[in-house]
Short mmCIF file of C-alpha atoms in Angstrom, two decimals:
data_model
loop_
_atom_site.label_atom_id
_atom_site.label_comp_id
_atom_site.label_asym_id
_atom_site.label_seq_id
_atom_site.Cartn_x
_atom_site.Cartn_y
_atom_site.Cartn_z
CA UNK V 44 41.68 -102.18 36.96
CA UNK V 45 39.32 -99.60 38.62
CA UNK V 46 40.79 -96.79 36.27
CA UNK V 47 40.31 -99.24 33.23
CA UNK V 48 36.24 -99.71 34.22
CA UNK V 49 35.86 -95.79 34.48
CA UNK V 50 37.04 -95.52 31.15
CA UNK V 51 34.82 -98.11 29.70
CA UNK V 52 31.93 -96.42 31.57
CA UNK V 53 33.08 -93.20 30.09
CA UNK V 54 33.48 -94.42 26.94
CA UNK V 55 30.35 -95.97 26.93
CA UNK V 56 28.42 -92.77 28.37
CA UNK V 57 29.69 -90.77 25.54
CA UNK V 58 28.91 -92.73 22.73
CA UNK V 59 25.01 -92.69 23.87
CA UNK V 60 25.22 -89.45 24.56
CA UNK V 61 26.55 -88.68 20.68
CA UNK V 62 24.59 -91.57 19.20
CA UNK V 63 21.43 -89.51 21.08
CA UNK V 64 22.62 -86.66 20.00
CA UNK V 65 23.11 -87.67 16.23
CA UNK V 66 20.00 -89.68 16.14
CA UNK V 67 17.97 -86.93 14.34
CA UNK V 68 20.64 -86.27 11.38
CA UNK V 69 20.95 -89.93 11.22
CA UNK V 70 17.54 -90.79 10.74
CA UNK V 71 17.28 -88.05 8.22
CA UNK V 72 20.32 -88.80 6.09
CA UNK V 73 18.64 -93.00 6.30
CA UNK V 74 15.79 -91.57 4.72
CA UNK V 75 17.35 -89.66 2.33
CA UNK V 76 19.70 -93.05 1.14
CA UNK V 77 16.76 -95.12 1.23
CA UNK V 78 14.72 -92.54 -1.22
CA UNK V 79 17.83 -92.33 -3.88
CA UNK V 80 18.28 -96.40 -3.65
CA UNK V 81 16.16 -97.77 -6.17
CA UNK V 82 17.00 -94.90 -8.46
CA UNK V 83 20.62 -96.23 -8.57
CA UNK V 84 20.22 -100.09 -8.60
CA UNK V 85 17.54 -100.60 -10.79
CA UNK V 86 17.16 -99.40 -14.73
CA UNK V 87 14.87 -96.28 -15.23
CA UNK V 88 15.08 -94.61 -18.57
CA UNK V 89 12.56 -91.63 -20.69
CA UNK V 90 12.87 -91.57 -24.21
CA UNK V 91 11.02 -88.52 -26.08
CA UNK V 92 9.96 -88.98 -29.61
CA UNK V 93 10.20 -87.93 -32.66
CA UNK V 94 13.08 -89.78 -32.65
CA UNK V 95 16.07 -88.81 -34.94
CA UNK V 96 16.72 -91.10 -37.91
CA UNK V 97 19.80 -93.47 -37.41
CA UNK V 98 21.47 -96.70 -39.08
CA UNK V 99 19.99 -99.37 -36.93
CA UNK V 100 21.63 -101.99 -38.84
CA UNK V 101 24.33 -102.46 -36.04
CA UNK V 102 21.75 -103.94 -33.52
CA UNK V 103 19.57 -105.87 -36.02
CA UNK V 104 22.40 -107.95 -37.96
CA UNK V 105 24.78 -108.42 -34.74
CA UNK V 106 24.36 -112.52 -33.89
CA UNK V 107 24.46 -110.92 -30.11
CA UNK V 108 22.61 -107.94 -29.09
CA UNK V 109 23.48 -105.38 -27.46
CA UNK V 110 24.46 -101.60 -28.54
CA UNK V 111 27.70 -103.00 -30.24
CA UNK V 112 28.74 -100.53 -33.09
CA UNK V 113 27.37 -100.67 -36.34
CA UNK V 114 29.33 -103.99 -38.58
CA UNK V 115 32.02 -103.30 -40.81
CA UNK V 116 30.25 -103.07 -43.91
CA UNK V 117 27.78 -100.62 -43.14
CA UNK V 118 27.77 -98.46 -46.01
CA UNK V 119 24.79 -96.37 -45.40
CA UNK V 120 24.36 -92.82 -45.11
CA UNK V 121 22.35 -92.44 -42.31
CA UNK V 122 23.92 -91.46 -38.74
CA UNK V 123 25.33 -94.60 -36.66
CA UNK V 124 24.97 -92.30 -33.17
CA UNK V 125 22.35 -93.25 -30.13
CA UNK V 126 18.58 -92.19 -30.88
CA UNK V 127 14.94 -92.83 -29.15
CA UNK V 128 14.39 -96.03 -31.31
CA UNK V 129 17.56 -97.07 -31.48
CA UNK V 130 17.63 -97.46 -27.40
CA UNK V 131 13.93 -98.31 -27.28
CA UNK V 132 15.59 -101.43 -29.74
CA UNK V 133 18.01 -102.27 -27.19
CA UNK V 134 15.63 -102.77 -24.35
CA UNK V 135 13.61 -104.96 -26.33
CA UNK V 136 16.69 -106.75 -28.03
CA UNK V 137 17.61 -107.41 -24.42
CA UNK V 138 15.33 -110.01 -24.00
CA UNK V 139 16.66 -113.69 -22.99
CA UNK V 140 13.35 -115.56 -22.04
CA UNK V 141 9.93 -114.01 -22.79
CA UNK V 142 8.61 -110.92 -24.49
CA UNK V 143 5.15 -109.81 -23.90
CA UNK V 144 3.63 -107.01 -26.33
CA UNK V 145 0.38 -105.63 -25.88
CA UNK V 146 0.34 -102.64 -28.79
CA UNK V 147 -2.46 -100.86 -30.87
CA UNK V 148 -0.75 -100.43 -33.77
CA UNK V 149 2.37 -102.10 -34.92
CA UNK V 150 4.23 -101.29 -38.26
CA UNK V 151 7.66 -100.58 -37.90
CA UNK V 152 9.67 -102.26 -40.10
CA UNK V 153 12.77 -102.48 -37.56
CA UNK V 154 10.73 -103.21 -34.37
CA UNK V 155 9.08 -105.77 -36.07
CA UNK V 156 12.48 -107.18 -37.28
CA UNK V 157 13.78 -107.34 -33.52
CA UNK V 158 10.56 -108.85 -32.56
CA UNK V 159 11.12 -111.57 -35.61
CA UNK V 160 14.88 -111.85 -33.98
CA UNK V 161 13.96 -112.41 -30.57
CA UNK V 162 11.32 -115.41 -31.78
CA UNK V 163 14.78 -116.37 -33.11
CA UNK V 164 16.57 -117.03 -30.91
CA UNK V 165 14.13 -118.98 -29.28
CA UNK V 166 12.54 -115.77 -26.88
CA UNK V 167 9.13 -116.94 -25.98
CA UNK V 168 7.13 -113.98 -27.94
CA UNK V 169 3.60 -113.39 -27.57
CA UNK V 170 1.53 -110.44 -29.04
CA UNK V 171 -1.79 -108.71 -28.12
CA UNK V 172 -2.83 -106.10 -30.90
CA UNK V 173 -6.00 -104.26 -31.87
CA UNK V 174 -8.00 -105.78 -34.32
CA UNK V 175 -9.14 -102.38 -36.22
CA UNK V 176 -4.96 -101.74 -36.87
CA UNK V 177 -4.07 -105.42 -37.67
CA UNK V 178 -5.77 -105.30 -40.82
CA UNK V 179 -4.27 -102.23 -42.21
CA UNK V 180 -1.36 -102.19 -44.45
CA UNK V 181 1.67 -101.97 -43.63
CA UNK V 182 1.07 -103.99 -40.31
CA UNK V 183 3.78 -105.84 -38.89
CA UNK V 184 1.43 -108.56 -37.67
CA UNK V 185 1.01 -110.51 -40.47
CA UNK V 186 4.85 -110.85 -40.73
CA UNK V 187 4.98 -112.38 -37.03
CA UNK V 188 2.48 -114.60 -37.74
CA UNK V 189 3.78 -115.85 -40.49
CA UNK V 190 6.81 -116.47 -38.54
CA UNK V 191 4.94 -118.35 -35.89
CA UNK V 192 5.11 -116.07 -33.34
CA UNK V 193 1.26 -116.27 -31.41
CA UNK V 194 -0.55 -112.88 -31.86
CA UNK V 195 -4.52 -112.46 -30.34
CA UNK V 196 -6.32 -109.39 -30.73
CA UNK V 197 -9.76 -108.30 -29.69
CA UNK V 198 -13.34 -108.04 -30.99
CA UNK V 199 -14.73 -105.50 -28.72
CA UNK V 200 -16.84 -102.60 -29.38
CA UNK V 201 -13.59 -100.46 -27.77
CA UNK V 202 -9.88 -100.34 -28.68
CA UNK V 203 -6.98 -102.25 -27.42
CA UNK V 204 -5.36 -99.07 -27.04
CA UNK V 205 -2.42 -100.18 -24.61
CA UNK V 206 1.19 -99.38 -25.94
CA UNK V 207 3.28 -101.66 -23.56
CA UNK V 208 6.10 -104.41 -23.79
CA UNK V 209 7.13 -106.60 -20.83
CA UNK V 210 11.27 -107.86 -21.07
CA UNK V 211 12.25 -111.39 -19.50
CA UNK V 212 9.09 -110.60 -16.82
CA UNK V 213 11.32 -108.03 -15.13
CA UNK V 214 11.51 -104.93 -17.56
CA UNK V 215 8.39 -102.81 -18.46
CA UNK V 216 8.28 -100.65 -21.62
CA UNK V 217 5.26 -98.17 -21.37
CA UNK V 218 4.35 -95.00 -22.67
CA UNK V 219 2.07 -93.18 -25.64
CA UNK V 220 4.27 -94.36 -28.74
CA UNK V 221 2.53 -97.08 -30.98
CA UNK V 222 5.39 -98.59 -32.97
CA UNK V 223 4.88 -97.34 -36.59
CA UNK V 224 7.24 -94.98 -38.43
CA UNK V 225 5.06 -92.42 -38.25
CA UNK V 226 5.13 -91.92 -34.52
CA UNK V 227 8.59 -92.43 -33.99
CA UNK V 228 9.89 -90.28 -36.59
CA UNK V 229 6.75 -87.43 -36.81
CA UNK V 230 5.14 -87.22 -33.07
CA UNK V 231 5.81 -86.34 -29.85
CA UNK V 232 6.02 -88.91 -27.61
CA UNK V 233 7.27 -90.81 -24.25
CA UNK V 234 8.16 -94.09 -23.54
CA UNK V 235 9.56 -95.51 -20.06
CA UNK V 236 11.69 -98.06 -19.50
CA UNK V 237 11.47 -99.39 -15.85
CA UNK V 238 13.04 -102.52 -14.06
CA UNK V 239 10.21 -101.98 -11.21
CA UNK V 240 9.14 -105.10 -9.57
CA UNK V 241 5.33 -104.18 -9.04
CA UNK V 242 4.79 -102.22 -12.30
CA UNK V 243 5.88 -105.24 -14.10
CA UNK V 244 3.64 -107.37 -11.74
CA UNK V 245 0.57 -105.20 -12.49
CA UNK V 246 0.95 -105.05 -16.37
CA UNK V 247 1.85 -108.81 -16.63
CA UNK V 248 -1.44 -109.27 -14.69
CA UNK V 249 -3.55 -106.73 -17.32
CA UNK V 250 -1.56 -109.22 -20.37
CA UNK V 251 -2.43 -112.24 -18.54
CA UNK V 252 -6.28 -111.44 -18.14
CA UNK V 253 -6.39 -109.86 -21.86
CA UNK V 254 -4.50 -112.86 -23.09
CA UNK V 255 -6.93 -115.21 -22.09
CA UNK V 256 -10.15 -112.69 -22.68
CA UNK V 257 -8.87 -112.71 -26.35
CA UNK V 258 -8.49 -116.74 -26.78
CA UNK V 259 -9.36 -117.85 -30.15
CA UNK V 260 -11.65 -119.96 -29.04
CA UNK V 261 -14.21 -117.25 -27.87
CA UNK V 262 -13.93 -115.36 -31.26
CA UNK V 263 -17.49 -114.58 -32.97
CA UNK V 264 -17.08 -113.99 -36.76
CA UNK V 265 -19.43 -110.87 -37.14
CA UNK V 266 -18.46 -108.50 -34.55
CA UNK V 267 -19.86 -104.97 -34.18
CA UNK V 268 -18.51 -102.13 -35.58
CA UNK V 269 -16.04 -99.96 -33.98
CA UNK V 270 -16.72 -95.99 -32.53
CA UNK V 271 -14.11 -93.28 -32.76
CA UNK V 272 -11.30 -93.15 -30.01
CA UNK N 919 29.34 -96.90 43.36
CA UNK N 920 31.97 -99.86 41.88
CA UNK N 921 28.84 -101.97 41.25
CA UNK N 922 27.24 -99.12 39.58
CA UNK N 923 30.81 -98.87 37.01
CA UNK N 924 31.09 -103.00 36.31
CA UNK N 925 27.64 -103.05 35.13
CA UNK N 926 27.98 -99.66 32.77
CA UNK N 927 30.92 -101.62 31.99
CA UNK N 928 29.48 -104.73 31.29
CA UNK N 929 26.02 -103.57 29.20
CA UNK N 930 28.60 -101.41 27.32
CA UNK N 931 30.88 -104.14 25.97
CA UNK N 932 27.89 -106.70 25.58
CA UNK N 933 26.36 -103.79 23.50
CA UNK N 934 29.23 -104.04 21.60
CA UNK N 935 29.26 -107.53 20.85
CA UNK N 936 25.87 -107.61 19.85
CA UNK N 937 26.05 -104.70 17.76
CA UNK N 938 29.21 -106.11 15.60
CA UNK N 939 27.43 -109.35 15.56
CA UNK N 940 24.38 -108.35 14.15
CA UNK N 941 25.90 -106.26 11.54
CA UNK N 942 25.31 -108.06 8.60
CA UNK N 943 22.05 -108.73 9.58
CA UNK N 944 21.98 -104.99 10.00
CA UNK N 945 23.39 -104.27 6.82
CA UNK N 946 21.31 -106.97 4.88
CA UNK N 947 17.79 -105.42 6.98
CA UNK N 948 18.81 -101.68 5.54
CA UNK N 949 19.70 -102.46 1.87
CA UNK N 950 16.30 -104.23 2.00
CA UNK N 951 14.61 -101.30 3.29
CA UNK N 952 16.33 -99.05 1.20
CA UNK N 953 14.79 -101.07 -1.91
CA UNK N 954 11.46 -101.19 -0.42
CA UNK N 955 11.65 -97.39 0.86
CA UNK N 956 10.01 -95.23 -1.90
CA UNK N 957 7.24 -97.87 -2.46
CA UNK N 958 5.75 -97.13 0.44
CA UNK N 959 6.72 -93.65 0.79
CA UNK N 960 6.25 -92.21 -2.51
CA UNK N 961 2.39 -92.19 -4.54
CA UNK N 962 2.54 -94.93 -7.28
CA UNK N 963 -0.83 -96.00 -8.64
CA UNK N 964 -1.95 -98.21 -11.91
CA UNK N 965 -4.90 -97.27 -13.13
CA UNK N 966 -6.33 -99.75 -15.88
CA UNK N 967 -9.30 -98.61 -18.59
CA UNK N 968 -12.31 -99.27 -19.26
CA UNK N 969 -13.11 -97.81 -15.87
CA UNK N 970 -16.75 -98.66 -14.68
CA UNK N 971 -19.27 -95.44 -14.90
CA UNK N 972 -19.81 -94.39 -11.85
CA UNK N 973 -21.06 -91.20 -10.40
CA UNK N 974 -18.43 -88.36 -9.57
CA UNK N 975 -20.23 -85.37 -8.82
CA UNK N 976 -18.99 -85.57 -5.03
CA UNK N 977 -15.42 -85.33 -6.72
CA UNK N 978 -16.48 -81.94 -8.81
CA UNK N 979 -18.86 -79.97 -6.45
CA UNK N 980 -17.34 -80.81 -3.62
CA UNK N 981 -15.71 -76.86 -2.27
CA UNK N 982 -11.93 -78.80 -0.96
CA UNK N 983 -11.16 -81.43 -3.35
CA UNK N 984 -10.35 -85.60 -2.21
CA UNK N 985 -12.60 -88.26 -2.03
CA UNK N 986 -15.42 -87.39 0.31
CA UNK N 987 -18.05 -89.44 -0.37
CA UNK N 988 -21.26 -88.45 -2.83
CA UNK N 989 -23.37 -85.25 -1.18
CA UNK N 990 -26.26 -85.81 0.51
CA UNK N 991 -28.29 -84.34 -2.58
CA UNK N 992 -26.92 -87.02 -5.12
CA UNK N 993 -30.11 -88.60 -6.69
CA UNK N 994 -28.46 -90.32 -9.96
CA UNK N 995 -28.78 -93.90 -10.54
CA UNK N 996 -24.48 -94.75 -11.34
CA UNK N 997 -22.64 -96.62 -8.22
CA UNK N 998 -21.21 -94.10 -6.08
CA UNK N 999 -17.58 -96.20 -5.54
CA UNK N 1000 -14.54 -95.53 -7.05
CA UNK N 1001 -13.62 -96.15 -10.29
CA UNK N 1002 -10.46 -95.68 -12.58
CA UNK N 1003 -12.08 -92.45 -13.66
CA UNK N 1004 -12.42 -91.04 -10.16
CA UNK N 1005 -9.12 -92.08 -9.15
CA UNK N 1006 -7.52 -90.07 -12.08
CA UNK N 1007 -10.48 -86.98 -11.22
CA UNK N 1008 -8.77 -87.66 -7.53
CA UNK N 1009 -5.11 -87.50 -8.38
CA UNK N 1010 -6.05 -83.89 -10.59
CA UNK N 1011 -8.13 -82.18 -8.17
CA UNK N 1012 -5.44 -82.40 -5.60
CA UNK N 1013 -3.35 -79.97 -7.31
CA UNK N 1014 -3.34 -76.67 -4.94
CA UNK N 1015 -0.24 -74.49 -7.31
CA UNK N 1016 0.09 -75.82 -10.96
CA UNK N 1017 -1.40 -78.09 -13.28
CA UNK N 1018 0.56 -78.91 -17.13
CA UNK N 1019 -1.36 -80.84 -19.32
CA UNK N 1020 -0.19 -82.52 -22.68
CA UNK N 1021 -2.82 -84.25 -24.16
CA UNK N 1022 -3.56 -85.18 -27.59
CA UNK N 1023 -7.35 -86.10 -26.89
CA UNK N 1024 -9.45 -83.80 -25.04
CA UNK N 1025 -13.22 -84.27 -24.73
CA UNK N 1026 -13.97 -85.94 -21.55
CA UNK N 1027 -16.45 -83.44 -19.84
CA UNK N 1028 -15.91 -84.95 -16.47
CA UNK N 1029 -12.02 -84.17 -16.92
CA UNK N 1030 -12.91 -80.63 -18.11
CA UNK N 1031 -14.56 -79.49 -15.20
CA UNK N 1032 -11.94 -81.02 -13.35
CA UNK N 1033 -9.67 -79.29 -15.22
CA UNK N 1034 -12.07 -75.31 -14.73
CA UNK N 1035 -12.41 -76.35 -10.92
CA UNK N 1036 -8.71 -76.36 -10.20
CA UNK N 1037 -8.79 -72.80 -12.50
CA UNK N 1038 -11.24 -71.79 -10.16
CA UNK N 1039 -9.07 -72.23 -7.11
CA UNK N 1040 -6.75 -70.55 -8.67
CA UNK N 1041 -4.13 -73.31 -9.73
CA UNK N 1042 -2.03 -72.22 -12.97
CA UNK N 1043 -3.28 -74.38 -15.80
CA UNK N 1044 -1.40 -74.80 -18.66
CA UNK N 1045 -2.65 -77.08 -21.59
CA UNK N 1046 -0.80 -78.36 -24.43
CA UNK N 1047 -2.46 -79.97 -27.09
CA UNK N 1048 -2.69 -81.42 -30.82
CA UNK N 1049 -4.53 -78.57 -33.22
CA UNK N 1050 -6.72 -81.56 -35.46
CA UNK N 1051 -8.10 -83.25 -32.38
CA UNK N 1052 -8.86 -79.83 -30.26
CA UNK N 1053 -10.80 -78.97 -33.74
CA UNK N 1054 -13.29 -82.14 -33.36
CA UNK N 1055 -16.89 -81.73 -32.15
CA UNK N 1056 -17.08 -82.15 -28.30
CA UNK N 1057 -13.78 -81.21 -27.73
CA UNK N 1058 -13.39 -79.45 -24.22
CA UNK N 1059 -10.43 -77.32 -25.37
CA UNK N 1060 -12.81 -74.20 -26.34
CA UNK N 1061 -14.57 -74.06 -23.16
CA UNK N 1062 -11.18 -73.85 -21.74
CA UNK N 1063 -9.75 -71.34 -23.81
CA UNK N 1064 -13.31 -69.43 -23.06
CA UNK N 1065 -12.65 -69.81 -18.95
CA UNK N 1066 -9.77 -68.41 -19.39
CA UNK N 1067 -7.17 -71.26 -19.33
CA UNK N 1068 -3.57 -71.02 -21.53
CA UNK N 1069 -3.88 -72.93 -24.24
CA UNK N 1070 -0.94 -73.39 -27.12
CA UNK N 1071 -1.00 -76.11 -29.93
CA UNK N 1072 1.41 -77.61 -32.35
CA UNK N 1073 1.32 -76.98 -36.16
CA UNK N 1074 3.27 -80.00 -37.51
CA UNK N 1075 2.87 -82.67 -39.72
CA UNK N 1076 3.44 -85.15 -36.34
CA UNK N 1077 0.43 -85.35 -33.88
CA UNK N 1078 1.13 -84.43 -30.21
CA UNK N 1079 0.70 -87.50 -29.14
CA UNK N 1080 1.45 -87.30 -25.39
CA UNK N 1081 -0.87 -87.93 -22.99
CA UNK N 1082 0.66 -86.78 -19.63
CA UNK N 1083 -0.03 -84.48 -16.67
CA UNK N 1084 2.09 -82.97 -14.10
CA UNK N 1085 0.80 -82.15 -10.54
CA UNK N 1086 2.23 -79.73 -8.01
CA UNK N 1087 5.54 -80.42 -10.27
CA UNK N 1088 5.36 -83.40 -8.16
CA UNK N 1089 3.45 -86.12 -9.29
CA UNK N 1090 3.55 -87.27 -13.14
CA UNK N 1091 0.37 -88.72 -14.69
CA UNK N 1092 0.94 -90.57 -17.92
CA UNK N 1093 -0.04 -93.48 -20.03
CA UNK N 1094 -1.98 -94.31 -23.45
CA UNK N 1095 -5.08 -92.92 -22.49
CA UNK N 1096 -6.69 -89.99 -24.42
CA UNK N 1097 -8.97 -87.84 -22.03
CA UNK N 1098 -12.20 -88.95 -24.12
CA UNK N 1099 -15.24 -90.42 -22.97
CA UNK N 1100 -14.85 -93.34 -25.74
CA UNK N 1101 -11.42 -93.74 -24.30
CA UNK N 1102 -12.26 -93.97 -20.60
CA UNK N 1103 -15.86 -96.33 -21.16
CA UNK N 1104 -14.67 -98.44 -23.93
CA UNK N 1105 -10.88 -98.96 -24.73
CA UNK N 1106 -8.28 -101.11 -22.58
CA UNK N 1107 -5.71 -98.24 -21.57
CA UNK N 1108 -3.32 -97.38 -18.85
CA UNK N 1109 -2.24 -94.89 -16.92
CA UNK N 1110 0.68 -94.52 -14.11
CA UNK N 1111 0.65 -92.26 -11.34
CA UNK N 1112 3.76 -91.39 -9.84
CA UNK N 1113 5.30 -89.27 -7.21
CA UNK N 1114 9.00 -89.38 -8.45
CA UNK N 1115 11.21 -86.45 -8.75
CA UNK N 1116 13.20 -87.30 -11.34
CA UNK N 1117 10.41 -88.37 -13.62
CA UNK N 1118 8.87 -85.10 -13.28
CA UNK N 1119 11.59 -83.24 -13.65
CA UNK N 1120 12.08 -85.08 -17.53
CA UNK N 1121 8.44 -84.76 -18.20
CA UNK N 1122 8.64 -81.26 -17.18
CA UNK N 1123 11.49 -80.05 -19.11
CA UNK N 1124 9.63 -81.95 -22.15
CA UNK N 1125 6.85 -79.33 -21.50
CA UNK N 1126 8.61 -76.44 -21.22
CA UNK N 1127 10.44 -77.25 -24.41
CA UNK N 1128 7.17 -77.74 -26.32
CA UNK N 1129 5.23 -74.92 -24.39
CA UNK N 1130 7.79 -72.66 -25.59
CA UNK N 1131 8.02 -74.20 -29.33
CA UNK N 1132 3.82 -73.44 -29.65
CA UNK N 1133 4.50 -69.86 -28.45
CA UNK N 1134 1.74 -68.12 -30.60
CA UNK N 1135 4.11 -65.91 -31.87
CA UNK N 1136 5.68 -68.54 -34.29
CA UNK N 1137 2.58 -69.92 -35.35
CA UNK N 1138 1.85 -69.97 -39.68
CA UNK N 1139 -1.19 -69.73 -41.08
CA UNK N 1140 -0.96 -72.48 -43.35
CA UNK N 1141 0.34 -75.29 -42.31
CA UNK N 1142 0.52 -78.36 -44.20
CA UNK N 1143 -1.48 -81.65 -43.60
CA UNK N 1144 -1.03 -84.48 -41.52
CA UNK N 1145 -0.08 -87.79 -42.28
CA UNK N 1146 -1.94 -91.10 -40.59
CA UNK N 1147 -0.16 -91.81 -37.10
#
């Protein structure tokens, strides 16, 4: 019984001592884990523009998104691999719930047809835009209002120069691209893609305040001209 | 001497107990710190535009760089606070080895002394940039080339759009703003500043790849024109 104790007490007076001892490399290697963590849980993606031109077809016409192959009877002649827009599609196309899009300039014929898709299905789309870029041909924004999707846009002296998408309030899409053809196929540019609790907090915030700022109901009808950006 | 044993003993195996009872509580506390961990570790900032004017010669004549205050000799009329602008001025002028820049819009003077302060200390500066805008009236890209300042430029029918900075080849700047007056005052714009390794590293390869595409050496002297973005 005696001998039993000792070796408890032993046991005991070792493990502090090596728990002591290890207590530096520990802490350091808890750091360490706890700075890679978010990196591996949560979604984090750059895409660089120009963007390669591929068949985009697959993700557009499938009745469920998702990067699924392009269909059967795609006959066209462009590639069918991965490019910039065709994962920047994806990300949007992900959306279950809401879309918010707060974007200078919006032509793209196949963003604005996942936008269009999205509404849908029944996403709950709604789009702040510039009103300088609205007006000019080729604008997608007609289209989605036409479509019934709600679109407000500003009268102010300055530019609604933002470039950002929020996904199902948890996803934020940020970065220099506007969405026209033109900058995804010519320019160089960045766009994020980050599942990131307070960025997405921050930016829904800026859409909530320029949402409301923008209501309809505090247009005037002869607003001042614009200045260079 | 046996009294001395039992208790060892005792704290020992009630250590135990506790230890393997609290684990999942443990576990659960850790994976929650993990998640949190680089939040409070790490630099992230949101800066949203129009900033407010405000005064920022304490930033720009100040000998070390951070916010100190205006000096005692500051007789201007603008708030002395902080502001979007002097949070950006803030997050530049603590670069002590290297500075990149890749920005399409260049003609904020505040930004360009910024910019000849930290070329000053003796921080390598490095400045991408788009050749129509750095042609504009007002733009601060001559007075950098004049202090001496690498400067290379593309010659494509795309803009370079980006709008990004790199710190230290720690912390990434980045977001729709153009570094013009017009842009900072008047237009609703973002900008993200983040202390994240892997995001620099991307960003940084994406300027080494450019840097090294605008090598003077390859430039044409007639290039053709550019298209709207």
């Amino acid at each position: 019984m005696e001998r039993l104790r000792w070796r408890v007490a032993a046991v005991a007076t070792v493990g502090l001592a090596l728990t002591l001892e290890a207590l530096p490399s520990v802490l350091r290697w808890l750091r360490a884990w706890r700075r890679r963590g978010w990196r591996s849980s949560l979604r984090r993606e750059v895409l660089f523009f120009p963007s390669q031109v591929t068949c985009t077809e697959a993700l557009l016409q499938a009745p469920s998104e998702g990067p699924s192959g392009p269909p059967a009877d795609c006959q066209c002649s462009l590639p069918h691999g991965e490019s910039s827009l065709s994962r920047l599609l994806s990300a949007l196309l992900a959306a279950r719930a809401s879309l918010e899009l707060c974007l200078f300039a919006f032509s793209s014929p196949q963003l604005g047809r996942a936008v269009q898709l999205l509404h849908q299905r029944g996403v709950r789309v709604r789009v702040i835009t510039d009103c300088d870029y609205m007006a000019l041909n080729g604008s997608q924004i007609g289209l989605l209002r036409k479509a019934g999707i709600q679109v407000r846009h500003d009268q102010d002296l300055g530019y609604m120069h933002h470039k950002f998408a929020i996904v199902d309030k948890k996803v934020l899409i940020t970065g220099s691209l506007n969405w026209t053809t033109q900058a995804i196929q010519n320019n160089r540019e960045n766009v994020l893609i980050m599942e990131d609790e307070e960025y997405v907090r921050l930016f829904l915030e800026e859409f909530e305040r320029i949402w409301e700022e923008f209501n309809p109901t505090k247009y005037t009808f002869f607003p001042q001209k614009k200045r260079n950006h």
